PDB file of C-alpha atoms in Angstrom:
ATOM      1  CA  MET A   1     117.080 100.453  70.847  1.00  0.00           C
ATOM      2  CA  VAL A   2     116.291 104.184  70.141  1.00  0.00           C
ATOM      3  CA  ILE A   3     113.226 105.417  71.878  1.00  0.00           C
ATOM      4  CA  ASN A   4     111.519 108.242  70.069  1.00  0.00           C
ATOM      5  CA  ILE A   5     108.432 108.781  72.061  1.00  0.00           C
ATOM      6  CA  THR A   6     107.997 108.548  75.904  1.00  0.00           C
ATOM      7  CA  SER A   7     104.981 109.151  78.024  1.00  0.00           C
ATOM      8  CA  ILE A   8     105.048 109.755  81.771  1.00  0.00           C
ATOM      9  CA  LEU A   9     102.539 110.342  84.498  1.00  0.00           C
ATOM     10  CA  LYS A  10     103.881 113.475  86.051  1.00  0.00           C
ATOM     11  CA  SER A  11     101.208 113.790  88.654  1.00  0.00           C
ATOM     12  CA  ASN A  12      97.672 112.504  89.426  1.00  0.00           C
ATOM     13  CA  ASN A  13      96.295 114.765  86.765  1.00  0.00           C
ATOM     14  CA  THR A  14      99.052 115.331  84.189  1.00  0.00           C
ATOM     15  CA  ILE A  15     100.498 113.098  81.441  1.00  0.00           C
ATOM     16  CA  GLU A  16     103.734 114.410  79.704  1.00  0.00           C
ATOM     17  CA  VAL A  17     104.552 113.083  76.199  1.00  0.00           C
ATOM     18  CA  ALA A  18     108.044 113.679  74.801  1.00  0.00           C
ATOM     19  CA  VAL A  19     108.712 113.375  71.101  1.00  0.00           C
ATOM     20  CA  LYS A  20     112.216 113.437  69.397  1.00  0.00           C
ATOM     21  CA  LYS A  21     112.361 116.192  66.724  1.00  0.00           C
ATOM     22  CA  ASN A  22     114.369 113.799  64.386  1.00  0.00           C
ATOM     23  CA  PHE A  23     111.477 111.346  64.622  1.00  0.00           C
ATOM     24  CA  THR A  24     108.642 113.622  63.560  1.00  0.00           C
ATOM     25  CA  LEU A  25     107.647 117.181  63.361  1.00  0.00           C
ATOM     26  CA  VAL A  26     103.933 116.398  63.323  1.00  0.00           C
ATOM     27  CA  PRO A  27     102.427 117.824  66.479  1.00  0.00           C
ATOM     28  CA  VAL A  28     100.740 115.600  69.110  1.00  0.00           C
ATOM     29  CA  ASN A  29      97.495 117.537  69.563  1.00  0.00           C
ATOM     30  CA  LYS A  30      95.448 114.662  70.866  1.00  0.00           C
ATOM     31  CA  ILE A  31      95.944 111.196  72.444  1.00  0.00           C
ATOM     32  CA  ARG A  32      93.914 108.249  73.407  1.00  0.00           C
ATOM     33  CA  LEU A  33      94.589 106.627  76.759  1.00  0.00           C
ATOM     34  CA  TYR A  34      94.353 102.843  77.110  1.00  0.00           C
ATOM     35  CA  GLU A  35      93.956 100.754  80.430  1.00  0.00           C
ATOM     36  CA  ASP A  36      94.713  97.044  79.971  1.00  0.00           C
ATOM     37  CA  GLY A  37      94.105  97.249  76.233  1.00  0.00           C
ATOM     38  CA  LYS A  38      90.839  99.315  76.262  1.00  0.00           C
ATOM     39  CA  VAL A  39      90.409 103.089  75.495  1.00  0.00           C
ATOM     40  CA  ILE A  40      89.281 104.824  78.627  1.00  0.00           C
ATOM     41  CA  THR A  41      89.542 108.477  77.504  1.00  0.00           C
ATOM     42  CA  SER A  42      90.700 110.986  74.822  1.00  0.00           C
ATOM     43  CA  LEU A  43      92.746 113.934  75.763  1.00  0.00           C
ATOM     44  CA  ARG A  44      93.793 117.250  74.067  1.00  0.00           C
ATOM     45  CA  CYS A  45      97.141 118.850  74.335  1.00  0.00           C
ATOM     46  CA  ALA A  46      97.045 121.531  77.153  1.00  0.00           C
ATOM     47  CA  SER A  47     100.524 123.021  76.495  1.00  0.00           C
ATOM     48  CA  LYS A  48     103.669 122.524  74.539  1.00  0.00           C
ATOM     49  CA  THR A  49     107.331 123.233  75.175  1.00  0.00           C
ATOM     50  CA  GLU A  50     110.529 122.077  73.596  1.00  0.00           C
ATOM     51  CA  SER A  51     114.265 121.579  74.084  1.00  0.00           C
ATOM     52  CA  ASN A  52     116.978 121.441  71.409  1.00  0.00           C
ATOM     53  CA  SER A  53     116.012 117.824  70.540  1.00  0.00           C
ATOM     54  CA  THR A  54     112.556 117.190  71.856  1.00  0.00           C
ATOM     55  CA  PHE A  55     108.931 118.390  71.790  1.00  0.00           C
ATOM     56  CA  ILE A  56     107.151 118.103  75.151  1.00  0.00           C
ATOM     57  CA  TYR A  57     103.450 117.972  75.310  1.00  0.00           C
ATOM     58  CA  SER A  58     101.328 118.075  78.479  1.00  0.00           C
ATOM     59  CA  PHE A  59      97.800 116.571  78.775  1.00  0.00           C
ATOM     60  CA  LYS A  60      95.414 117.114  81.617  1.00  0.00           C
ATOM     61  CA  LEU A  61      93.786 113.806  82.929  1.00  0.00           C
ATOM     62  CA  ASP A  62      90.097 113.328  83.501  1.00  0.00           C
ATOM     63  CA  VAL A  63      90.276 109.775  84.751  1.00  0.00           C
ATOM     64  CA  GLU A  64      92.062 107.906  87.740  1.00  0.00           C
ATOM     65  CA  ILE A  65      95.274 106.036  87.002  1.00  0.00           C
ATOM     66  CA  LYS A  66      95.358 102.894  89.183  1.00  0.00           C
ATOM     67  CA  VAL A  67      98.366 100.942  90.392  1.00  0.00           C
ATOM     68  CA  GLY A  68      98.698  97.390  88.965  1.00  0.00           C
ATOM     69  CA  HIS A  69      97.116  98.111  85.513  1.00  0.00           C
ATOM     70  CA  TYR A  70      98.849  98.596  82.138  1.00  0.00           C
ATOM     71  CA  TYR A  71      98.506 101.995  80.537  1.00  0.00           C
ATOM     72  CA  GLU A  72      99.555 103.193  77.175  1.00  0.00           C
ATOM     73  CA  ILE A  73      98.859 106.165  74.980  1.00  0.00           C
ATOM     74  CA  ALA A  74      98.198 106.445  71.132  1.00  0.00           C
ATOM     75  CA  ASP A  75      98.662 109.548  69.217  1.00  0.00           C
ATOM     76  CA  GLU A  76      96.812 110.577  66.064  1.00  0.00           C
ATOM     77  CA  LEU A  77      99.234 108.529  63.840  1.00  0.00           C
ATOM     78  CA  ASN A  78      98.444 105.525  65.952  1.00  0.00           C
ATOM     79  CA  GLU A  79     101.905 105.339  67.513  1.00  0.00           C
ATOM     80  CA  PHE A  80     101.393 103.442  70.741  1.00  0.00           C
ATOM     81  CA  THR A  81     103.658 104.185  73.735  1.00  0.00           C
ATOM     82  CA  PRO A  82     103.598 102.672  77.349  1.00  0.00           C
ATOM     83  CA  LEU A  83     102.795 105.125  80.106  1.00  0.00           C
ATOM     84  CA  ASP A  84     105.263 105.235  82.917  1.00  0.00           C
ATOM     85  CA  ILE A  85     103.254 105.394  86.168  1.00  0.00           C
ATOM     86  CA  THR A  86     105.925 104.950  88.732  1.00  0.00           C
ATOM     87  CA  VAL A  87     105.380 108.414  90.160  1.00  0.00           C
ATOM     88  CA  LEU A  88     102.437 106.805  92.010  1.00  0.00           C
ATOM     89  CA  ALA A  89     104.853 105.099  94.286  1.00  0.00           C
ATOM     90  CA  LYS A  90     105.939 108.457  95.663  1.00  0.00           C
ATOM     91  CA  ASP A  91     102.426 109.259  96.836  1.00  0.00           C
ATOM     92  CA  PRO A  92     102.266 109.241 100.726  1.00  0.00           C
ATOM     93  CA  SER A  93      99.322 106.879 100.672  1.00  0.00           C
ATOM     94  CA  PHE A  94     101.248 104.356  98.528  1.00  0.00           C
ATOM     95  CA  GLU A  95     103.006 102.532 101.461  1.00  0.00           C
ATOM     96  CA  LYS A  96      99.741 102.494 103.517  1.00  0.00           C
ATOM     97  CA  LYS A  97      97.699 100.903 100.740  1.00  0.00           C
ATOM     98  CA  TYR A  98     100.277  98.543  99.272  1.00  0.00           C
ATOM     99  CA  ARG A  99     101.901  96.348 102.057  1.00  0.00           C
ATOM    100  CA  TYR A 100     101.861  92.763 102.879  1.00  0.00           C
ATOM    101  CA  ASP A 101     102.592  91.151 106.253  1.00  0.00           C
ATOM    102  CA  GLY A 102     102.471  87.510 105.069  1.00  0.00           C
ATOM    103  CA  LYS A 103     105.380  85.330 104.060  1.00  0.00           C
ATOM    104  CA  LEU A 104     107.178  86.188 100.867  1.00  0.00           C
ATOM    105  CA  GLY A 105     109.634  84.357  98.608  1.00  0.00           C
ATOM    106  CA  ALA A 106     109.593  80.679  97.633  1.00  0.00           C
ATOM    107  CA  ILE A 107     107.571  78.785 100.328  1.00  0.00           C
ATOM    108  CA  TYR A 108     108.408  75.164  99.848  1.00  0.00           C
ATOM    109  CA  SER A 109     106.718  71.914 100.647  1.00  0.00           C
ATOM    110  CA  LYS A 110     107.111  68.459  98.984  1.00  0.00           C
ATOM    111  CA  GLU A 111     103.666  68.809  97.462  1.00  0.00           C
ATOM    112  CA  GLU A 112     103.872  72.437  96.266  1.00  0.00           C
ATOM    113  CA  THR A 113     105.915  75.572  96.228  1.00  0.00           C
ATOM    114  CA  ILE A 114     104.235  78.967  96.555  1.00  0.00           C
ATOM    115  CA  PHE A 115     106.074  81.879  95.007  1.00  0.00           C
ATOM    116  CA  ARG A 116     105.185  85.402  96.272  1.00  0.00           C
ATOM    117  CA  VAL A 117     106.740  88.689  95.399  1.00  0.00           C
ATOM    118  CA  PHE A 118     105.815  92.281  96.420  1.00  0.00           C
ATOM    119  CA  SER A 119     105.558  94.360  93.187  1.00  0.00           C
ATOM    120  CA  PRO A 120     102.508  96.706  93.184  1.00  0.00           C
ATOM    121  CA  LEU A 121     103.556  98.449  89.962  1.00  0.00           C
ATOM    122  CA  ALA A 122     103.732  95.147  87.901  1.00  0.00           C
ATOM    123  CA  HIS A 123     100.459  94.328  86.081  1.00  0.00           C
ATOM    124  CA  GLN A 124     101.502  90.801  85.127  1.00  0.00           C
ATOM    125  CA  GLY A 125     104.435  88.509  85.407  1.00  0.00           C
ATOM    126  CA  SER A 126     105.698  84.937  85.606  1.00  0.00           C
ATOM    127  CA  VAL A 127     108.210  82.770  87.394  1.00  0.00           C
ATOM    128  CA  LYS A 128     110.963  81.124  85.222  1.00  0.00           C
ATOM    129  CA  LEU A 129     111.826  77.780  86.663  1.00  0.00           C
ATOM    130  CA  VAL A 130     115.132  75.872  85.973  1.00  0.00           C
ATOM    131  CA  SER A 131     115.225  72.274  86.912  1.00  0.00           C
ATOM    132  CA  LYS A 132     118.353  70.469  88.104  1.00  0.00           C
ATOM    133  CA  ASP A 133     118.954  69.108  84.616  1.00  0.00           C
ATOM    134  CA  GLY A 134     118.480  72.597  83.079  1.00  0.00           C
ATOM    135  CA  LYS A 135     114.969  72.284  81.709  1.00  0.00           C
ATOM    136  CA  ILE A 136     113.122  75.602  81.684  1.00  0.00           C
ATOM    137  CA  SER A 137     109.442  76.143  82.477  1.00  0.00           C
ATOM    138  CA  TYR A 138     107.194  79.078  83.375  1.00  0.00           C
ATOM    139  CA  ALA A 139     104.490  79.596  85.977  1.00  0.00           C
ATOM    140  CA  PRO A 140     102.101  82.654  85.635  1.00  0.00           C
ATOM    141  CA  LEU A 141     101.797  85.056  88.527  1.00  0.00           C
ATOM    142  CA  SER A 142      98.432  86.311  89.786  1.00  0.00           C
ATOM    143  CA  LYS A 143      97.751  89.332  91.778  1.00  0.00           C
ATOM    144  CA  ILE A 144      96.661  88.808  95.450  1.00  0.00           C
ATOM    145  CA  GLU A 145      96.129  91.452  98.194  1.00  0.00           C
ATOM    146  CA  GLY A 146      98.660  94.213  99.081  1.00  0.00           C
ATOM    147  CA  GLY A 147     100.513  94.527  95.774  1.00  0.00           C
ATOM    148  CA  VAL A 148     101.737  90.902  95.895  1.00  0.00           C
ATOM    149  CA  LEU A 149     101.887  88.442  92.887  1.00  0.00           C
ATOM    150  CA  GLU A 150     101.677  84.819  93.564  1.00  0.00           C
ATOM    151  CA  ALA A 151     102.169  81.579  91.699  1.00  0.00           C
ATOM    152  CA  VAL A 152     101.443  78.038  93.029  1.00  0.00           C
ATOM    153  CA  VAL A 153     103.340  75.052  91.455  1.00  0.00           C
ATOM    154  CA  LYS A 154     101.966  71.738  92.432  1.00  0.00           C
ATOM    155  CA  GLU A 155     105.169  69.585  92.343  1.00  0.00           C
ATOM    156  CA  ASP A 156     108.332  69.034  94.401  1.00  0.00           C
ATOM    157  CA  LEU A 157     110.634  71.875  93.265  1.00  0.00           C
ATOM    158  CA  GLU A 158     113.417  71.509  95.774  1.00  0.00           C
ATOM    159  CA  GLY A 159     116.699  72.483  94.204  1.00  0.00           C
ATOM    160  CA  TYR A 160     115.189  74.340  91.250  1.00  0.00           C
ATOM    161  CA  GLY A 161     116.424  77.673  90.181  1.00  0.00           C
ATOM    162  CA  TYR A 162     113.988  80.484  89.578  1.00  0.00           C
ATOM    163  CA  ILE A 163     113.754  84.091  88.627  1.00  0.00           C
ATOM    164  CA  TYR A 164     110.892  86.548  88.301  1.00  0.00           C
ATOM    165  CA  ILE A 165     109.823  88.053  84.987  1.00  0.00           C
ATOM    166  CA  LEU A 166     107.638  91.206  85.645  1.00  0.00           C
ATOM    167  CA  ASN A 167     105.880  93.540  83.227  1.00  0.00           C
ATOM    168  CA  ILE A 168     106.210  97.107  84.693  1.00  0.00           C
ATOM    169  CA  CYS A 169     104.896  99.996  82.660  1.00  0.00           C
ATOM    170  CA  GLY A 170     105.366  97.916  79.360  1.00  0.00           C
ATOM    171  CA  GLU A 171     108.989  96.937  80.201  1.00  0.00           C
ATOM    172  CA  LEU A 172     109.896  93.238  81.001  1.00  0.00           C
ATOM    173  CA  VAL A 173     112.132  93.234  83.950  1.00  0.00           C
ATOM    174  CA  GLN A 174     113.903  90.004  85.162  1.00  0.00           C
ATOM    175  CA  ALA A 175     114.596  90.076  88.910  1.00  0.00           C
ATOM    176  CA  VAL A 176     116.090  87.700  91.426  1.00  0.00           C
ATOM    177  CA  ASP A 177     113.706  87.038  94.392  1.00  0.00           C
ATOM    178  CA  PRO A 178     114.819  89.555  97.138  1.00  0.00           C
ATOM    179  CA  TYR A 179     113.510  86.948  99.631  1.00  0.00           C
ATOM    180  CA  ALA A 180     115.336  84.032  98.233  1.00  0.00           C
ATOM    181  CA  LYS A 181     116.843  81.585 100.837  1.00  0.00           C
ATOM    182  CA  SER A 182     119.541  80.598  98.370  1.00  0.00           C
ATOM    183  CA  VAL A 183     121.259  82.215  95.278  1.00  0.00           C
ATOM    184  CA  ASN A 184     123.902  81.122  93.004  1.00  0.00           C
ATOM    185  CA  ALA A 185     127.231  83.003  92.209  1.00  0.00           C
ATOM    186  CA  ASN A 186     126.814  86.771  91.822  1.00  0.00           C
ATOM    187  CA  SER A 187     123.090  86.367  92.925  1.00  0.00           C
ATOM    188  CA  ARG A 188     121.954  85.773  89.383  1.00  0.00           C
ATOM    189  CA  MET A 189     119.232  83.252  90.323  1.00  0.00           C
ATOM    190  CA  GLY A 190     117.383  82.081  93.387  1.00  0.00           C
ATOM    191  CA  PHE A 191     116.836  78.592  94.422  1.00  0.00           C
ATOM    192  CA  VAL A 192     114.020  76.672  96.051  1.00  0.00           C
ATOM    193  CA  VAL A 193     115.276  75.131  99.362  1.00  0.00           C
ATOM    194  CA  ASP A 194     113.638  73.047 102.090  1.00  0.00           C
ATOM    195  CA  GLU A 195     113.761  75.354 105.185  1.00  0.00           C
ATOM    196  CA  LYS A 196     113.593  72.473 107.502  1.00  0.00           C
ATOM    197  CA  LYS A 197     116.912  71.286 106.180  1.00  0.00           C
ATOM    198  CA  LEU A 198     118.346  74.795 106.804  1.00  0.00           C
ATOM    199  CA  ASP A 199     117.016  74.864 110.432  1.00  0.00           C
ATOM    200  CA  ALA A 200     118.770  71.549 111.035  1.00  0.00           C
ATOM    201  CA  ILE A 201     122.300  73.061 110.256  1.00  0.00           C
ATOM    202  CA  PRO A 202     124.112  73.809 113.496  1.00  0.00           C
ATOM    203  CA  TYR A 203     125.146  77.347 113.857  1.00  0.00           C
ATOM    204  CA  ASN A 204     127.357  76.824 116.962  1.00  0.00           C
ATOM    205  CA  TYR A 205     126.271  80.213 118.444  1.00  0.00           C
ATOM    206  CA  GLU A 206     127.459  79.033 121.747  1.00  0.00           C
ATOM    207  CA  TYR A 207     131.071  79.031 120.586  1.00  0.00           C
ATOM    208  CA  LEU A 208     130.869  82.599 119.258  1.00  0.00           C
ATOM    209  CA  LYS A 209     132.411  85.334 121.535  1.00  0.00           C
ATOM    210  CA  PRO A 210     130.010  88.212 122.401  1.00  0.00           C
ATOM    211  CA  TRP A 211     130.613  91.545 120.645  1.00  0.00           C
ATOM    212  CA  LYS A 212     131.857  94.173 123.044  1.00  0.00           C
ATOM    213  CA  LYS A 213     133.073  96.911 120.707  1.00  0.00           C
ATOM    214  CA  TRP A 214     131.043  97.384 117.527  1.00  0.00           C
ATOM    215  CA  ASN A 215     133.714  99.646 115.976  1.00  0.00           C
ATOM    216  CA  GLN A 216     136.096  96.640 116.008  1.00  0.00           C
ATOM    217  CA  SER A 217     133.751  94.377 114.109  1.00  0.00           C
ATOM    218  CA  VAL A 218     134.588  93.000 110.746  1.00  0.00           C
ATOM    219  CA  ILE A 219     131.427  92.804 108.506  1.00  0.00           C
ATOM    220  CA  TYR A 220     131.745  90.741 105.380  1.00  0.00           C
ATOM    221  CA  GLU A 221     128.346  91.402 103.823  1.00  0.00           C
ATOM    222  CA  LEU A 222     125.680  94.002 104.701  1.00  0.00           C
ATOM    223  CA  ASP A 223     122.342  94.920 103.362  1.00  0.00           C
ATOM    224  CA  VAL A 224     122.424  98.809 103.288  1.00  0.00           C
ATOM    225  CA  ARG A 225     118.699  99.243 103.504  1.00  0.00           C
ATOM    226  CA  ASP A 226     118.107  96.938 106.420  1.00  0.00           C
ATOM    227  CA  MET A 227     121.132  98.366 108.361  1.00  0.00           C
ATOM    228  CA  THR A 228     120.172 102.065 107.760  1.00  0.00           C
ATOM    229  CA  SER A 229     116.538 101.576 108.554  1.00  0.00           C
TER     230      SER A 229
END
């Protein structure tokens, strides 16, 4: 798919719109900014630059862009383009404002399973569920506090496969649950498991020899972020 127009939030007060020259030579003098499908402001071009292939237009914002909402711009030819707001995640206040200390992942009981995923930039999403016999269903995710999305499914889902489908800045992203207790080959899908059954598995720690020299350890799998942090 060829993308001819892109729009990016460059800072809290600047939107940059890039238009391929082979798509149109009509200048983008004015845009409308939409939030969750409604116009919230109109902006005029503040400056224009160009590269060999692209015109780049800069617009000064007069409204606040908020995490967890869907933004798009429309030009004078009514071309609609999603606005990439991922720069907000680089703001020093982001991690203080968006955090969740509760339990995440697929929280199972025989009566229901609660799915929770931390994704502040997603404005909507769903859980794709795959039953043991391959039947597919979907459960919508709703926003709760701290940038978390949640779905509650009132049935026994033990052994079901699942994957998250999130809409982030107009792009549908499929993601395996980073908090999954079980995954299939190559981690393509998470699975709902009964943690009580996991806890009942003997780990035989008493038979493991203590590590005396870390530099002689053999590590089979390692999460880089957890180890380096």
